[in-house]
mmCIF file of C-alpha atoms and ligand atoms in Angstrom:
data_model
loop_
_atom_site.group_PDB
_atom_site.id
_atom_site.type_symbol
_atom_site.label_atom_id
_atom_site.label_comp_id
_atom_site.label_asym_id
_atom_site.label_seq_id
_atom_site.Cartn_x
_atom_site.Cartn_y
_atom_site.Cartn_z
ATOM 1 C CA MET A 3 0.000 0.000 0.000
ATOM 2 C CA PRO A 4 1.092 3.542 -0.560
ATOM 3 C CA ASP A 5 3.036 5.186 2.213
ATOM 4 C CA ALA A 6 1.484 8.308 3.628
ATOM 5 C CA PRO A 7 -1.472 9.065 1.370
ATOM 6 C CA ALA A 8 -0.598 11.390 -1.455
ATOM 7 C CA THR A 9 -3.442 13.703 -0.606
ATOM 8 C CA THR A 10 -2.737 14.636 2.969
ATOM 9 C CA PRO A 11 -2.620 18.354 2.396
ATOM 10 C CA GLU A 12 -2.478 19.366 6.004
ATOM 11 C CA LEU A 13 0.892 17.625 6.121
ATOM 12 C CA ASN A 14 2.447 19.678 3.342
ATOM 13 C CA GLY A 15 0.607 22.904 3.784
ATOM 14 C CA LEU A 16 -1.539 22.650 0.640
ATOM 15 C CA ARG A 17 -4.876 22.716 2.436
ATOM 16 C CA THR A 18 -6.732 25.827 1.473
ATOM 17 C CA ALA A 19 -10.306 25.531 2.605
ATOM 18 C CA GLY A 20 -13.228 23.210 2.457
ATOM 19 C CA SER A 21 -12.968 19.579 3.299
ATOM 20 C CA PRO A 22 -12.053 18.686 6.854
ATOM 21 C CA VAL A 23 -9.275 16.384 8.003
ATOM 22 C CA LEU A 24 -11.599 13.677 9.241
ATOM 23 C CA SER A 25 -15.004 12.474 8.099
ATOM 24 C CA VAL A 26 -16.790 10.280 10.599
ATOM 25 C CA ILE A 27 -19.190 7.977 8.758
ATOM 26 C CA VAL A 28 -22.162 6.823 10.810
ATOM 27 C CA PRO A 29 -24.393 4.204 9.202
ATOM 28 C CA CYS A 30 -27.728 4.258 10.936
ATOM 29 C CA TYR A 31 -31.125 2.720 10.871
ATOM 30 C CA ASN A 32 -33.738 3.649 13.473
ATOM 31 C CA GLU A 33 -31.263 5.428 15.723
ATOM 32 C CA ARG A 34 -33.195 8.638 16.291
ATOM 33 C CA PRO A 35 -32.776 8.762 20.090
ATOM 34 C CA ASN A 36 -29.034 8.236 19.710
ATOM 35 C CA VAL A 37 -28.382 11.017 17.188
ATOM 36 C CA ALA A 38 -28.082 14.074 19.426
ATOM 37 C CA PRO A 39 -26.093 12.332 22.198
ATOM 38 C CA MET A 40 -23.744 10.874 19.610
ATOM 39 C CA ILE A 41 -23.013 14.226 17.979
ATOM 40 C CA ASP A 42 -22.410 15.741 21.412
ATOM 41 C CA LYS A 43 -19.932 13.014 22.175
ATOM 42 C CA LEU A 44 -18.161 13.605 18.868
ATOM 43 C CA ARG A 45 -17.914 17.318 19.549
ATOM 44 C CA THR A 46 -16.187 16.585 22.834
ATOM 45 C CA ALA A 47 -13.965 13.801 21.584
ATOM 46 C CA LEU A 48 -12.834 15.655 18.447
ATOM 47 C CA ALA A 49 -12.202 19.081 19.947
ATOM 48 C CA GLY A 50 -9.184 20.611 18.230
ATOM 49 C CA ILE A 51 -9.581 18.447 15.117
ATOM 50 C CA ASP A 52 -11.136 19.617 11.853
ATOM 51 C CA TRP A 53 -13.915 17.054 11.479
ATOM 52 C CA GLU A 54 -17.353 16.376 10.063
ATOM 53 C CA VAL A 55 -19.870 13.645 10.617
ATOM 54 C CA ILE A 56 -21.790 11.999 7.767
ATOM 55 C CA TYR A 57 -24.870 10.055 8.761
ATOM 56 C CA VAL A 58 -26.047 7.531 6.204
ATOM 57 C CA ASP A 59 -29.628 6.660 6.981
ATOM 58 C CA ASP A 60 -31.694 4.167 5.020
ATOM 59 C CA ASN A 61 -34.881 6.118 5.325
ATOM 60 C CA SER A 62 -35.527 4.924 8.882
ATOM 61 C CA PRO A 63 -39.216 4.979 9.775
ATOM 62 C CA ASP A 64 -38.360 6.548 13.150
ATOM 63 C CA GLY A 65 -37.184 9.727 11.422
ATOM 64 C CA THR A 66 -33.461 9.435 12.081
ATOM 65 C CA SER A 67 -32.681 11.635 9.066
ATOM 66 C CA ALA A 68 -34.889 14.430 10.329
ATOM 67 C CA ALA A 69 -33.127 14.355 13.683
ATOM 68 C CA VAL A 70 -29.744 14.619 11.971
ATOM 69 C CA ARG A 71 -30.850 17.451 9.689
ATOM 70 C CA GLU A 72 -32.225 19.410 12.571
ATOM 71 C CA ILE A 73 -28.765 19.485 14.109
ATOM 72 C CA ALA A 74 -27.110 19.971 10.723
ATOM 73 C CA ARG A 75 -28.962 23.260 10.330
ATOM 74 C CA GLN A 76 -27.123 24.549 13.375
ATOM 75 C CA ASP A 77 -23.797 22.850 12.799
ATOM 76 C CA SER A 78 -22.288 22.633 9.322
ATOM 77 C CA ARG A 79 -20.019 19.809 10.412
ATOM 78 C CA VAL A 80 -23.067 17.567 10.454
ATOM 79 C CA ARG A 81 -24.265 16.031 7.188
ATOM 80 C CA CYS A 82 -26.910 13.515 6.289
ATOM 81 C CA ILE A 83 -27.274 11.137 3.376
ATOM 82 C CA ARG A 84 -30.733 9.668 3.203
ATOM 83 C CA ARG A 85 -31.068 6.632 0.983
ATOM 84 C CA VAL A 86 -34.457 5.475 -0.155
ATOM 85 C CA GLY A 87 -35.347 1.985 -1.326
ATOM 86 C CA ARG A 88 -32.123 0.462 -0.061
ATOM 87 C CA ARG A 89 -30.898 -1.248 3.068
ATOM 88 C CA GLY A 90 -27.534 -2.395 4.226
ATOM 89 C CA LEU A 91 -24.824 -1.425 6.625
ATOM 90 C CA ALA A 92 -21.895 -2.086 4.305
ATOM 91 C CA SER A 93 -23.300 -0.233 1.329
ATOM 92 C CA ALA A 94 -24.276 2.672 3.592
ATOM 93 C CA VAL A 95 -20.693 2.914 4.819
ATOM 94 C CA ILE A 96 -19.369 2.813 1.265
ATOM 95 C CA GLU A 97 -21.640 5.599 0.097
ATOM 96 C CA GLY A 98 -20.869 7.726 3.115
ATOM 97 C CA ALA A 99 -17.129 7.333 2.737
ATOM 98 C CA LEU A 100 -17.278 8.014 -0.999
ATOM 99 C CA SER A 101 -19.143 11.241 -0.337
ATOM 100 C CA SER A 102 -16.218 12.510 1.720
ATOM 101 C CA SER A 103 -13.342 14.678 0.532
ATOM 102 C CA ALA A 104 -11.520 14.586 3.845
ATOM 103 C CA ASP A 105 -8.036 13.215 4.358
ATOM 104 C CA TYR A 106 -9.245 10.391 6.544
ATOM 105 C CA VAL A 107 -12.512 8.545 7.027
ATOM 106 C CA ALA A 108 -13.615 6.808 10.189
ATOM 107 C CA VAL A 109 -16.548 4.430 10.488
ATOM 108 C CA ILE A 110 -18.430 4.160 13.760
ATOM 109 C CA ASP A 111 -21.815 2.806 14.834
ATOM 110 C CA GLY A 112 -24.543 5.346 15.531
ATOM 111 C CA ASP A 113 -25.844 3.663 18.674
ATOM 112 C CA LEU A 114 -23.185 4.880 21.124
ATOM 113 C CA GLN A 115 -21.802 1.357 21.499
ATOM 114 C CA HIS A 116 -18.359 2.330 20.247
ATOM 115 C CA ASP A 117 -15.957 4.427 22.303
ATOM 116 C CA GLU A 118 -15.615 7.627 20.270
ATOM 117 C CA THR A 119 -12.870 8.928 22.583
ATOM 118 C CA ARG A 120 -10.526 6.579 20.659
ATOM 119 C CA LEU A 121 -10.863 8.642 17.489
ATOM 120 C CA PRO A 122 -8.007 11.147 18.077
ATOM 121 C CA LEU A 123 -5.651 8.294 18.927
ATOM 122 C CA MET A 124 -6.643 6.471 15.744
ATOM 123 C CA LEU A 125 -6.104 9.628 13.715
ATOM 124 C CA ASP A 126 -2.644 10.112 15.218
ATOM 125 C CA ALA A 127 -1.704 6.569 14.273
ATOM 126 C CA LEU A 128 -2.659 7.197 10.641
ATOM 127 C CA ARG A 129 -0.991 10.585 10.542
ATOM 128 C CA SER A 130 2.273 8.956 11.573
ATOM 129 C CA GLY A 131 2.170 7.434 8.061
ATOM 130 C CA ARG A 132 3.092 4.047 9.442
ATOM 131 C CA TYR A 133 -0.326 2.481 8.977
ATOM 132 C CA ASP A 134 -2.933 2.111 6.267
ATOM 133 C CA LEU A 135 -5.742 1.160 8.619
ATOM 134 C CA VAL A 136 -6.478 1.566 12.314
ATOM 135 C CA VAL A 137 -9.019 -0.726 13.911
ATOM 136 C CA ALA A 138 -10.601 -0.363 17.315
ATOM 137 C CA SER A 139 -10.444 -3.876 18.689
ATOM 138 C CA ARG A 140 -12.365 -5.470 21.511
ATOM 139 C CA HIS A 141 -9.857 -8.274 21.643
ATOM 140 C CA VAL A 142 -6.516 -6.608 22.268
ATOM 141 C CA GLU A 143 -5.284 -5.835 25.744
ATOM 142 C CA GLY A 144 -7.525 -3.154 27.207
ATOM 143 C CA GLY A 145 -10.515 -3.757 24.902
ATOM 144 C CA ASP A 146 -13.675 -5.562 25.892
ATOM 145 C CA ASN A 147 -16.777 -7.075 24.501
ATOM 146 C CA ALA A 148 -19.135 -6.562 27.408
ATOM 147 C CA GLY A 149 -21.803 -4.885 25.297
ATOM 148 C CA LEU A 150 -22.627 -7.906 23.140
ATOM 149 C CA ALA A 151 -26.276 -8.599 23.669
ATOM 150 C CA ASN A 152 -26.132 -12.188 24.907
ATOM 151 C CA ALA A 153 -24.219 -15.474 24.987
ATOM 152 C CA TRP A 154 -25.454 -16.333 21.513
ATOM 153 C CA ARG A 155 -23.960 -13.117 20.174
ATOM 154 C CA HIS A 156 -20.656 -13.900 21.872
ATOM 155 C CA TYR A 157 -20.709 -17.297 20.241
ATOM 156 C CA LEU A 158 -21.489 -15.854 16.808
ATOM 157 C CA SER A 159 -18.860 -13.189 17.206
ATOM 158 C CA ASP A 160 -16.090 -15.545 18.364
ATOM 159 C CA GLY A 161 -16.993 -18.112 15.724
ATOM 160 C CA GLY A 162 -17.016 -15.492 13.010
ATOM 161 C CA ILE A 163 -13.626 -14.217 14.105
ATOM 162 C CA LYS A 164 -12.086 -17.697 14.021
ATOM 163 C CA LEU A 165 -13.557 -18.314 10.582
ATOM 164 C CA ALA A 166 -12.401 -14.974 9.244
ATOM 165 C CA GLN A 167 -8.879 -15.388 10.545
ATOM 166 C CA TRP A 168 -8.336 -18.311 8.214
ATOM 167 C CA PHE A 169 -8.644 -16.072 5.211
ATOM 168 C CA LEU A 170 -7.071 -12.915 6.467
ATOM 169 C CA PRO A 171 -3.852 -11.688 4.924
ATOM 170 C CA VAL A 172 -3.139 -9.600 8.029
ATOM 171 C CA LYS A 173 -3.481 -10.156 11.729
ATOM 172 C CA LEU A 174 -6.728 -8.741 13.035
ATOM 173 C CA THR A 175 -7.925 -9.698 16.484
ATOM 174 C CA ASP A 176 -11.297 -8.138 15.802
ATOM 175 C CA PRO A 177 -12.092 -8.511 12.102
ATOM 176 C CA MET A 178 -15.784 -7.968 12.833
ATOM 177 C CA SER A 179 -15.193 -4.554 14.306
ATOM 178 C CA GLY A 180 -17.459 -1.840 12.997
ATOM 179 C CA PHE A 181 -15.119 0.900 14.207
ATOM 180 C CA PHE A 182 -12.050 1.788 12.154
ATOM 181 C CA MET A 183 -10.285 4.569 10.260
ATOM 182 C CA LEU A 184 -8.238 4.823 7.083
ATOM 183 C CA PRO A 185 -7.009 7.438 4.608
ATOM 184 C CA ARG A 186 -9.875 8.438 2.340
ATOM 185 C CA PRO A 187 -7.861 8.014 -0.904
ATOM 186 C CA LEU A 188 -7.095 4.437 0.102
ATOM 187 C CA PHE A 189 -10.788 3.800 0.662
ATOM 188 C CA GLU A 190 -11.513 5.138 -2.804
ATOM 189 C CA GLU A 191 -8.880 2.852 -4.249
ATOM 190 C CA LEU A 192 -10.381 -0.211 -2.583
ATOM 191 C CA ALA A 193 -13.999 0.785 -3.134
ATOM 192 C CA LYS A 194 -14.242 -0.793 -6.576
ATOM 193 C CA ALA A 195 -13.461 -4.228 -5.188
ATOM 194 C CA LEU A 196 -15.839 -4.043 -2.241
ATOM 195 C CA ASN A 197 -18.705 -6.444 -2.096
ATOM 196 C CA GLY A 198 -21.067 -4.082 -0.328
ATOM 197 C CA GLN A 199 -23.392 -6.693 1.121
ATOM 198 C CA GLY A 200 -23.960 -7.456 4.752
ATOM 199 C CA PHE A 201 -22.237 -6.104 7.817
ATOM 200 C CA LYS A 202 -18.583 -6.874 7.404
ATOM 201 C CA ILE A 203 -17.184 -3.884 5.643
ATOM 202 C CA LEU A 204 -13.853 -4.005 7.496
ATOM 203 C CA LEU A 205 -13.232 -7.581 6.454
ATOM 204 C CA ASP A 206 -14.200 -6.709 2.938
ATOM 205 C CA LEU A 207 -11.705 -3.832 2.871
ATOM 206 C CA VAL A 208 -8.867 -5.968 4.167
ATOM 207 C CA LEU A 209 -9.636 -8.758 1.719
ATOM 208 C CA SER A 210 -10.003 -6.377 -1.189
ATOM 209 C CA SER A 211 -6.552 -4.870 -0.929
ATOM 210 C CA PRO A 212 -4.103 -6.328 -3.454
ATOM 211 C CA GLU A 213 -1.274 -5.946 -0.933
ATOM 212 C CA PRO A 214 -1.580 -6.599 2.792
ATOM 213 C CA LEU A 215 -2.572 -3.426 4.600
ATOM 214 C CA ARG A 216 -0.452 -2.188 7.482
ATOM 215 C CA VAL A 217 -2.879 -2.442 10.332
ATOM 216 C CA GLN A 218 -2.728 -0.930 13.784
ATOM 217 C CA GLU A 219 -5.168 -2.107 16.425
ATOM 218 C CA VAL A 220 -6.154 0.055 19.344
ATOM 219 C CA PRO A 221 -8.031 -1.361 22.319
ATOM 220 C CA ALA A 222 -11.593 -0.188 22.682
ATOM 221 C CA GLY A 223 -14.547 -1.097 24.793
ATOM 222 C CA PHE A 224 -17.940 -1.978 23.385
ATOM 223 C CA ARG A 225 -20.710 -0.401 25.395
ATOM 224 C CA GLU A 226 -24.138 -1.738 25.903
ATOM 225 C CA ARG A 227 -26.870 -0.428 23.677
ATOM 226 C CA VAL A 228 -29.112 1.958 25.545
ATOM 227 C CA ALA A 229 -31.724 2.968 22.972
ATOM 228 C CA GLY A 230 -32.968 1.183 19.866
ATOM 229 C CA GLU A 231 -32.168 -2.369 18.890
ATOM 230 C CA SER A 232 -29.491 -4.358 17.071
ATOM 231 C CA LYS A 233 -30.026 -5.077 13.398
ATOM 232 C CA LEU A 234 -27.597 -7.956 13.271
ATOM 233 C CA ASP A 235 -29.628 -11.087 12.719
ATOM 234 C CA ALA A 236 -29.407 -14.517 11.168
ATOM 235 C CA LEU A 237 -29.770 -13.075 7.662
ATOM 236 C CA VAL A 238 -26.774 -10.868 8.266
ATOM 237 C CA MET A 239 -24.768 -13.876 9.400
ATOM 238 C CA MET A 240 -25.704 -15.668 6.190
ATOM 239 C CA GLN A 241 -24.532 -12.699 4.189
ATOM 240 C CA PHE A 242 -21.260 -12.913 6.079
ATOM 241 C CA GLY A 243 -20.861 -16.528 4.950
ATOM 242 C CA GLY A 244 -21.669 -15.312 1.455
ATOM 243 C CA LEU A 245 -18.992 -12.631 1.633
ATOM 244 C CA LEU A 246 -16.360 -15.228 2.505
ATOM 245 C CA LEU A 247 -17.513 -17.504 -0.334
ATOM 246 C CA ASP A 248 -17.435 -14.591 -2.713
ATOM 247 C CA LYS A 249 -13.868 -13.730 -1.745
ATOM 248 C CA ILE A 250 -12.717 -17.354 -1.865
ATOM 249 C CA PHE A 251 -14.136 -17.924 -5.309
ATOM 250 C CA GLY A 252 -12.717 -14.610 -6.414
ATOM 251 C CA GLY A 253 -16.006 -13.415 -7.831
ATOM 252 C CA ILE A 254 -16.108 -16.184 -10.458
ATOM 253 C CA LEU A 255 -19.726 -16.778 -9.623
ATOM 254 C CA PRO A 256 -21.837 -13.917 -8.368
ATOM 255 C CA LEU A 257 -22.660 -14.100 -4.690
ATOM 256 C CA ARG A 258 -26.331 -13.855 -5.460
ATOM 257 C CA PHE A 259 -26.150 -17.022 -7.440
ATOM 258 C CA PHE A 260 -25.033 -18.998 -4.368
ATOM 259 C CA SER A 261 -27.850 -17.569 -2.382
ATOM 260 C CA PHE A 262 -30.341 -18.272 -5.156
ATOM 261 C CA ALA A 263 -29.144 -21.867 -5.535
ATOM 262 C CA LEU A 264 -29.257 -22.422 -1.777
ATOM 263 C CA VAL A 265 -32.809 -21.117 -1.620
ATOM 264 C CA GLY A 266 -33.653 -23.439 -4.518
ATOM 265 C CA ALA A 267 -32.260 -26.405 -2.584
ATOM 266 C CA LEU A 268 -34.363 -25.481 0.445
ATOM 267 C CA GLY A 269 -37.350 -25.230 -1.889
ATOM 268 C CA VAL A 270 -36.863 -28.851 -2.922
ATOM 269 C CA ILE A 271 -37.044 -29.865 0.738
ATOM 270 C CA VAL A 272 -40.200 -27.818 1.248
ATOM 271 C CA HIS A 273 -41.704 -29.403 -1.856
ATOM 272 C CA LEU A 274 -41.002 -32.925 -0.584
ATOM 273 C CA VAL A 275 -42.298 -32.234 2.914
ATOM 274 C CA VAL A 276 -45.556 -30.789 1.541
ATOM 275 C CA LEU A 277 -45.933 -33.695 -0.841
ATOM 276 C CA ILE A 278 -45.428 -36.268 1.925
ATOM 277 C CA LEU A 279 -47.950 -34.503 4.155
ATOM 278 C CA LEU A 280 -50.540 -34.288 1.372
ATOM 279 C CA ARG A 281 -50.063 -37.977 0.501
ATOM 280 C CA LYS A 282 -50.559 -38.965 4.107
ATOM 281 C CA LEU A 283 -53.397 -36.631 4.962
ATOM 282 C CA THR A 284 -55.519 -36.189 1.842
ATOM 283 C CA PRO A 285 -57.135 -38.463 -0.730
ATOM 284 C CA MET A 286 -56.214 -36.228 -3.723
ATOM 285 C CA SER A 287 -54.565 -37.565 -6.854
ATOM 286 C CA PHE A 288 -50.781 -37.505 -7.069
ATOM 287 C CA GLU A 289 -50.969 -34.973 -9.875
ATOM 288 C CA THR A 290 -52.981 -32.514 -7.785
ATOM 289 C CA GLU A 291 -50.715 -33.009 -4.795
ATOM 290 C CA GLN A 292 -47.592 -32.549 -6.888
ATOM 291 C CA THR A 293 -49.052 -29.329 -8.315
ATOM 292 C CA ILE A 294 -49.912 -27.958 -4.876
ATOM 293 C CA ALA A 295 -46.450 -28.851 -3.541
ATOM 294 C CA THR A 296 -44.836 -27.133 -6.540
ATOM 295 C CA LEU A 297 -46.839 -23.953 -6.041
ATOM 296 C CA ILE A 298 -46.085 -23.825 -2.320
ATOM 297 C CA ALA A 299 -42.376 -24.392 -2.946
ATOM 298 C CA MET A 300 -42.393 -21.584 -5.519
ATOM 299 C CA VAL A 301 -44.027 -19.138 -3.127
ATOM 300 C CA PHE A 302 -41.558 -20.202 -0.441
ATOM 301 C CA ASN A 303 -38.605 -19.696 -2.774
ATOM 302 C CA PHE A 304 -39.898 -16.359 -3.922
ATOM 303 C CA GLN A 305 -40.289 -15.138 -0.355
ATOM 304 C CA LEU A 306 -36.855 -16.324 0.688
ATOM 305 C CA ASN A 307 -35.203 -14.825 -2.373
ATOM 306 C CA ASN A 308 -37.029 -11.592 -1.774
ATOM 307 C CA GLN A 309 -35.859 -11.575 1.859
ATOM 308 C CA ILE A 310 -32.298 -12.782 1.389
ATOM 309 C CA THR A 311 -30.966 -13.036 -2.146
ATOM 310 C CA TYR A 312 -32.434 -9.720 -3.246
ATOM 311 C CA ARG A 313 -32.639 -8.175 0.199
ATOM 312 C CA ASP A 314 -31.293 -4.896 -1.107
ATOM 313 C CA GLN A 315 -34.015 -4.578 -3.747
ATOM 314 C CA ARG A 316 -36.819 -6.258 -1.873
ATOM 315 C CA LEU A 317 -40.200 -6.011 -3.556
ATOM 316 C CA LYS A 318 -43.076 -4.657 -1.533
ATOM 317 C CA GLY A 319 -46.771 -3.888 -1.971
ATOM 318 C CA PRO A 320 -48.191 -4.352 -5.470
ATOM 319 C CA ARG A 321 -44.727 -4.961 -6.895
ATOM 320 C CA LEU A 322 -44.481 -7.960 -4.587
ATOM 321 C CA TRP A 323 -47.507 -9.629 -6.162
ATOM 322 C CA ARG A 324 -46.429 -8.828 -9.679
ATOM 323 C CA GLY A 325 -42.976 -10.169 -8.818
ATOM 324 C CA LEU A 326 -44.412 -13.381 -7.428
ATOM 325 C CA LEU A 327 -46.453 -13.989 -10.565
ATOM 326 C CA LEU A 328 -43.471 -13.336 -12.802
ATOM 327 C CA PHE A 329 -41.266 -15.524 -10.647
ATOM 328 C CA MET A 330 -43.708 -18.404 -10.946
ATOM 329 C CA ILE A 331 -43.858 -18.042 -14.704
ATOM 330 C CA VAL A 332 -40.072 -17.838 -14.985
ATOM 331 C CA CYS A 333 -39.601 -20.891 -12.754
ATOM 332 C CA GLY A 334 -42.316 -22.744 -14.624
ATOM 333 C CA VAL A 335 -40.418 -22.240 -17.868
ATOM 334 C CA GLY A 336 -37.230 -23.222 -16.017
ATOM 335 C CA ALA A 337 -38.864 -26.442 -14.898
ATOM 336 C CA ILE A 338 -40.004 -27.265 -18.423
ATOM 337 C CA ALA A 339 -36.463 -26.656 -19.718
ATOM 338 C CA ASN A 340 -35.044 -28.740 -16.885
ATOM 339 C CA ILE A 341 -37.318 -31.696 -17.559
ATOM 340 C CA GLY A 342 -37.022 -31.435 -21.339
ATOM 341 C CA ILE A 343 -33.241 -31.337 -21.402
ATOM 342 C CA ALA A 344 -32.813 -34.041 -18.769
ATOM 343 C CA ASN A 345 -35.232 -36.253 -20.614
ATOM 344 C CA SER A 346 -33.596 -35.843 -24.008
ATOM 345 C CA LEU A 347 -30.162 -36.538 -22.486
ATOM 346 C CA TYR A 348 -31.568 -39.608 -20.801
ATOM 347 C CA LEU A 349 -33.042 -40.830 -24.076
ATOM 348 C CA GLN A 350 -29.586 -40.371 -25.642
ATOM 349 C CA ASN A 351 -28.238 -42.865 -23.100
ATOM 350 C CA THR A 352 -26.796 -40.399 -20.602
ATOM 351 C CA GLN A 353 -26.761 -41.894 -17.121
ATOM 352 C CA TRP A 354 -29.938 -40.844 -15.325
ATOM 353 C CA THR A 355 -28.085 -39.162 -12.434
ATOM 354 C CA ILE A 356 -26.010 -37.038 -14.817
ATOM 355 C CA ALA A 357 -28.983 -36.243 -17.031
ATOM 356 C CA GLY A 358 -30.961 -35.229 -13.959
ATOM 357 C CA ALA A 359 -28.159 -33.073 -12.570
ATOM 358 C CA ILE A 360 -27.552 -31.286 -15.895
ATOM 359 C CA GLY A 361 -31.269 -30.585 -16.181
ATOM 360 C CA ALA A 362 -31.363 -29.193 -12.648
ATOM 361 C CA VAL A 363 -28.298 -26.992 -13.155
ATOM 362 C CA ILE A 364 -29.678 -25.588 -16.390
ATOM 363 C CA GLY A 365 -32.972 -24.945 -14.583
ATOM 364 C CA VAL A 366 -31.274 -23.051 -11.756
ATOM 365 C CA VAL A 367 -29.094 -20.990 -14.086
ATOM 366 C CA TRP A 368 -32.116 -20.079 -16.186
ATOM 367 C CA ASN A 369 -34.215 -19.191 -13.149
ATOM 368 C CA TYR A 370 -31.423 -17.120 -11.703
ATOM 369 C CA ALA A 371 -30.528 -15.286 -14.893
ATOM 370 C CA VAL A 372 -34.091 -14.455 -15.802
ATOM 371 C CA SER A 373 -35.388 -13.614 -12.352
ATOM 372 C CA SER A 374 -32.504 -11.314 -11.584
ATOM 373 C CA THR A 375 -33.163 -9.369 -14.752
ATOM 374 C CA LEU A 376 -36.954 -9.543 -14.891
ATOM 375 C CA VAL A 377 -38.219 -10.035 -11.360
ATOM 376 C CA TRP A 378 -35.682 -8.145 -9.295
ATOM 377 C CA ARG A 379 -33.920 -6.244 -12.076
ATOM 378 C CA ALA A 380 -30.399 -6.651 -10.709
ATOM 379 C CA ARG A 381 -28.100 -3.860 -11.676
HETATM 380 N N1 LIG B 420 -27.767 2.776 6.956
HETATM 381 C C1 LIG B 420 -27.896 1.603 7.601
HETATM 382 N N2 LIG B 420 -28.550 0.592 6.961
HETATM 383 N N3 LIG B 420 -27.389 1.444 8.830
HETATM 384 C C2 LIG B 420 -27.551 0.254 9.448
HETATM 385 C C3 LIG B 420 -28.215 -0.826 8.844
HETATM 386 C C4 LIG B 420 -28.751 -0.636 7.540
HETATM 387 O O1 LIG B 420 -29.338 -1.511 6.935
HETATM 388 N N4 LIG B 420 -28.190 -1.872 9.720
HETATM 389 C C5 LIG B 420 -27.553 -1.435 10.808
HETATM 390 N N5 LIG B 420 -27.175 -0.152 10.659
HETATM 391 C C6 LIG B 420 -26.451 0.697 11.621
HETATM 392 C C7 LIG B 420 -27.090 0.730 12.996
HETATM 393 O O2 LIG B 420 -28.077 1.732 13.097
HETATM 394 C C8 LIG B 420 -25.885 1.032 13.868
HETATM 395 O O3 LIG B 420 -25.578 2.397 13.877
HETATM 396 C C9 LIG B 420 -24.769 0.289 13.173
HETATM 397 O O4 LIG B 420 -25.177 0.134 11.815
HETATM 398 C C10 LIG B 420 -24.498 -1.075 13.804
HETATM 399 O O5 LIG B 420 -25.681 -1.820 13.794
HETATM 400 P P1 LIG B 420 -26.194 -2.597 15.082
HETATM 401 O O6 LIG B 420 -27.485 -3.199 14.706
HETATM 402 O O7 LIG B 420 -26.127 -1.746 16.289
HETATM 403 O O8 LIG B 420 -25.083 -3.724 15.135
HETATM 404 P P2 LIG B 420 -24.584 -4.520 16.391
HETATM 405 O O9 LIG B 420 -24.366 -3.643 17.558
HETATM 406 O O10 LIG B 420 -25.440 -5.704 16.552
HETATM 407 O O11 LIG B 420 -23.184 -5.006 15.786
HETATM 408 C C11 LIG B 420 -22.015 -4.306 16.028
HETATM 409 O O12 LIG B 420 -21.122 -5.209 16.504
HETATM 410 C C12 LIG B 420 -20.699 -6.162 15.567
HETATM 411 C C13 LIG B 420 -19.764 -7.136 16.179
HETATM 412 O O13 LIG B 420 -20.403 -7.905 17.113
HETATM 413 C C14 LIG B 420 -21.513 -3.597 14.773
HETATM 414 O O14 LIG B 420 -20.456 -2.723 15.128
HETATM 415 C C15 LIG B 420 -20.970 -4.537 13.761
HETATM 416 O O15 LIG B 420 -20.321 -3.798 12.746
HETATM 417 C C16 LIG B 420 -20.027 -5.458 14.428
HETATM 418 O O16 LIG B 420 -19.594 -6.402 13.508
HETATM 419 MN MN1 LIG B 421 -24.981 -1.781 17.935
#
């Protein structure tokens, strides 16, 4: 990685006006009660530093954006990006950081769980030019993890860390940390390679750098959440698994495809369970039962894809119903292709297992390709 970032004007006296030294990026969703206290804490912690704070709010129903703007009208160091129709911590961080022109960007949670008094120390470390990235760690001497909601969260967190460490090119005791700082030009350089899904933006940054980053870890506590609630759930953990897969396979196959295929596999299980139940409990013909099972599995798959695979462009309201109909048509055609191809291979003396598998793969690829362009219109 480059030594001291080329654009660190305050180091060589080129700074004229405008952009501050440090942009603090705060991704937030439903954090209204935490906004004012957080900005107060930043004011105290960053006294003597030329800073700004950029909230990135995904149109929180609790009116987080409005709370930020109210303060912004009094204090020009406070900015707000309000995103509509999108959700996601990582992508919020990316957009916030890319909107900055400061020398350095820091990322910190908006729920007061991170210890903002660490920020000046982190900035000093970067300004020394010896590091590309400073991470506030709960797992180095002096840091702690007390604020994690429960034992389950500790388990998830520790497990995730172990898993991540296998792949990491640099030593990070807290690769899941949501609190870190780096030179803004470096962020811009890495931005193209970022995956942007899920929670693990730090991990993504570290894995996206062509050369190992020089990382400094500073101990930091993790406070308990006072207001609002955590957004980290099972879906987020699945996205984390997806991020690792994506990095391992080097983007050969799009991450969404894995998710789509996994949902498809679950759909097969749902189909079989429904079919078995119908066989046992009703006197209908096999054909009717098979049809019902197929329809239920399709609705199930659609829902799961809408919740997970296409979480960031989730369909709602009338678009949901239109999407479902389209999805069923697309998958219906996929099924016909699947059966047709498998059957013709089988008739040409291909082993039935291979014929079946080829048919299924072609079906999945078709379903994926068409639904991500027609149903969810992937960019
Ligand atoms: N814009 C936006 N969009 N912000 C979001 C979203 C989203 O979809 N989801 C969460 N956030 C914001 C929250 O409002 C909060 O400011 C911050 O991101 C962290 O989210 P929390 O929901 O509070 O996460 P957590 O406390 O469970 O997890 C923290 O600890 C993890 C390690 O255990 C975070 O710091 C994680 O980054 C960290 O990995
Ligand atoms: Mn939190």
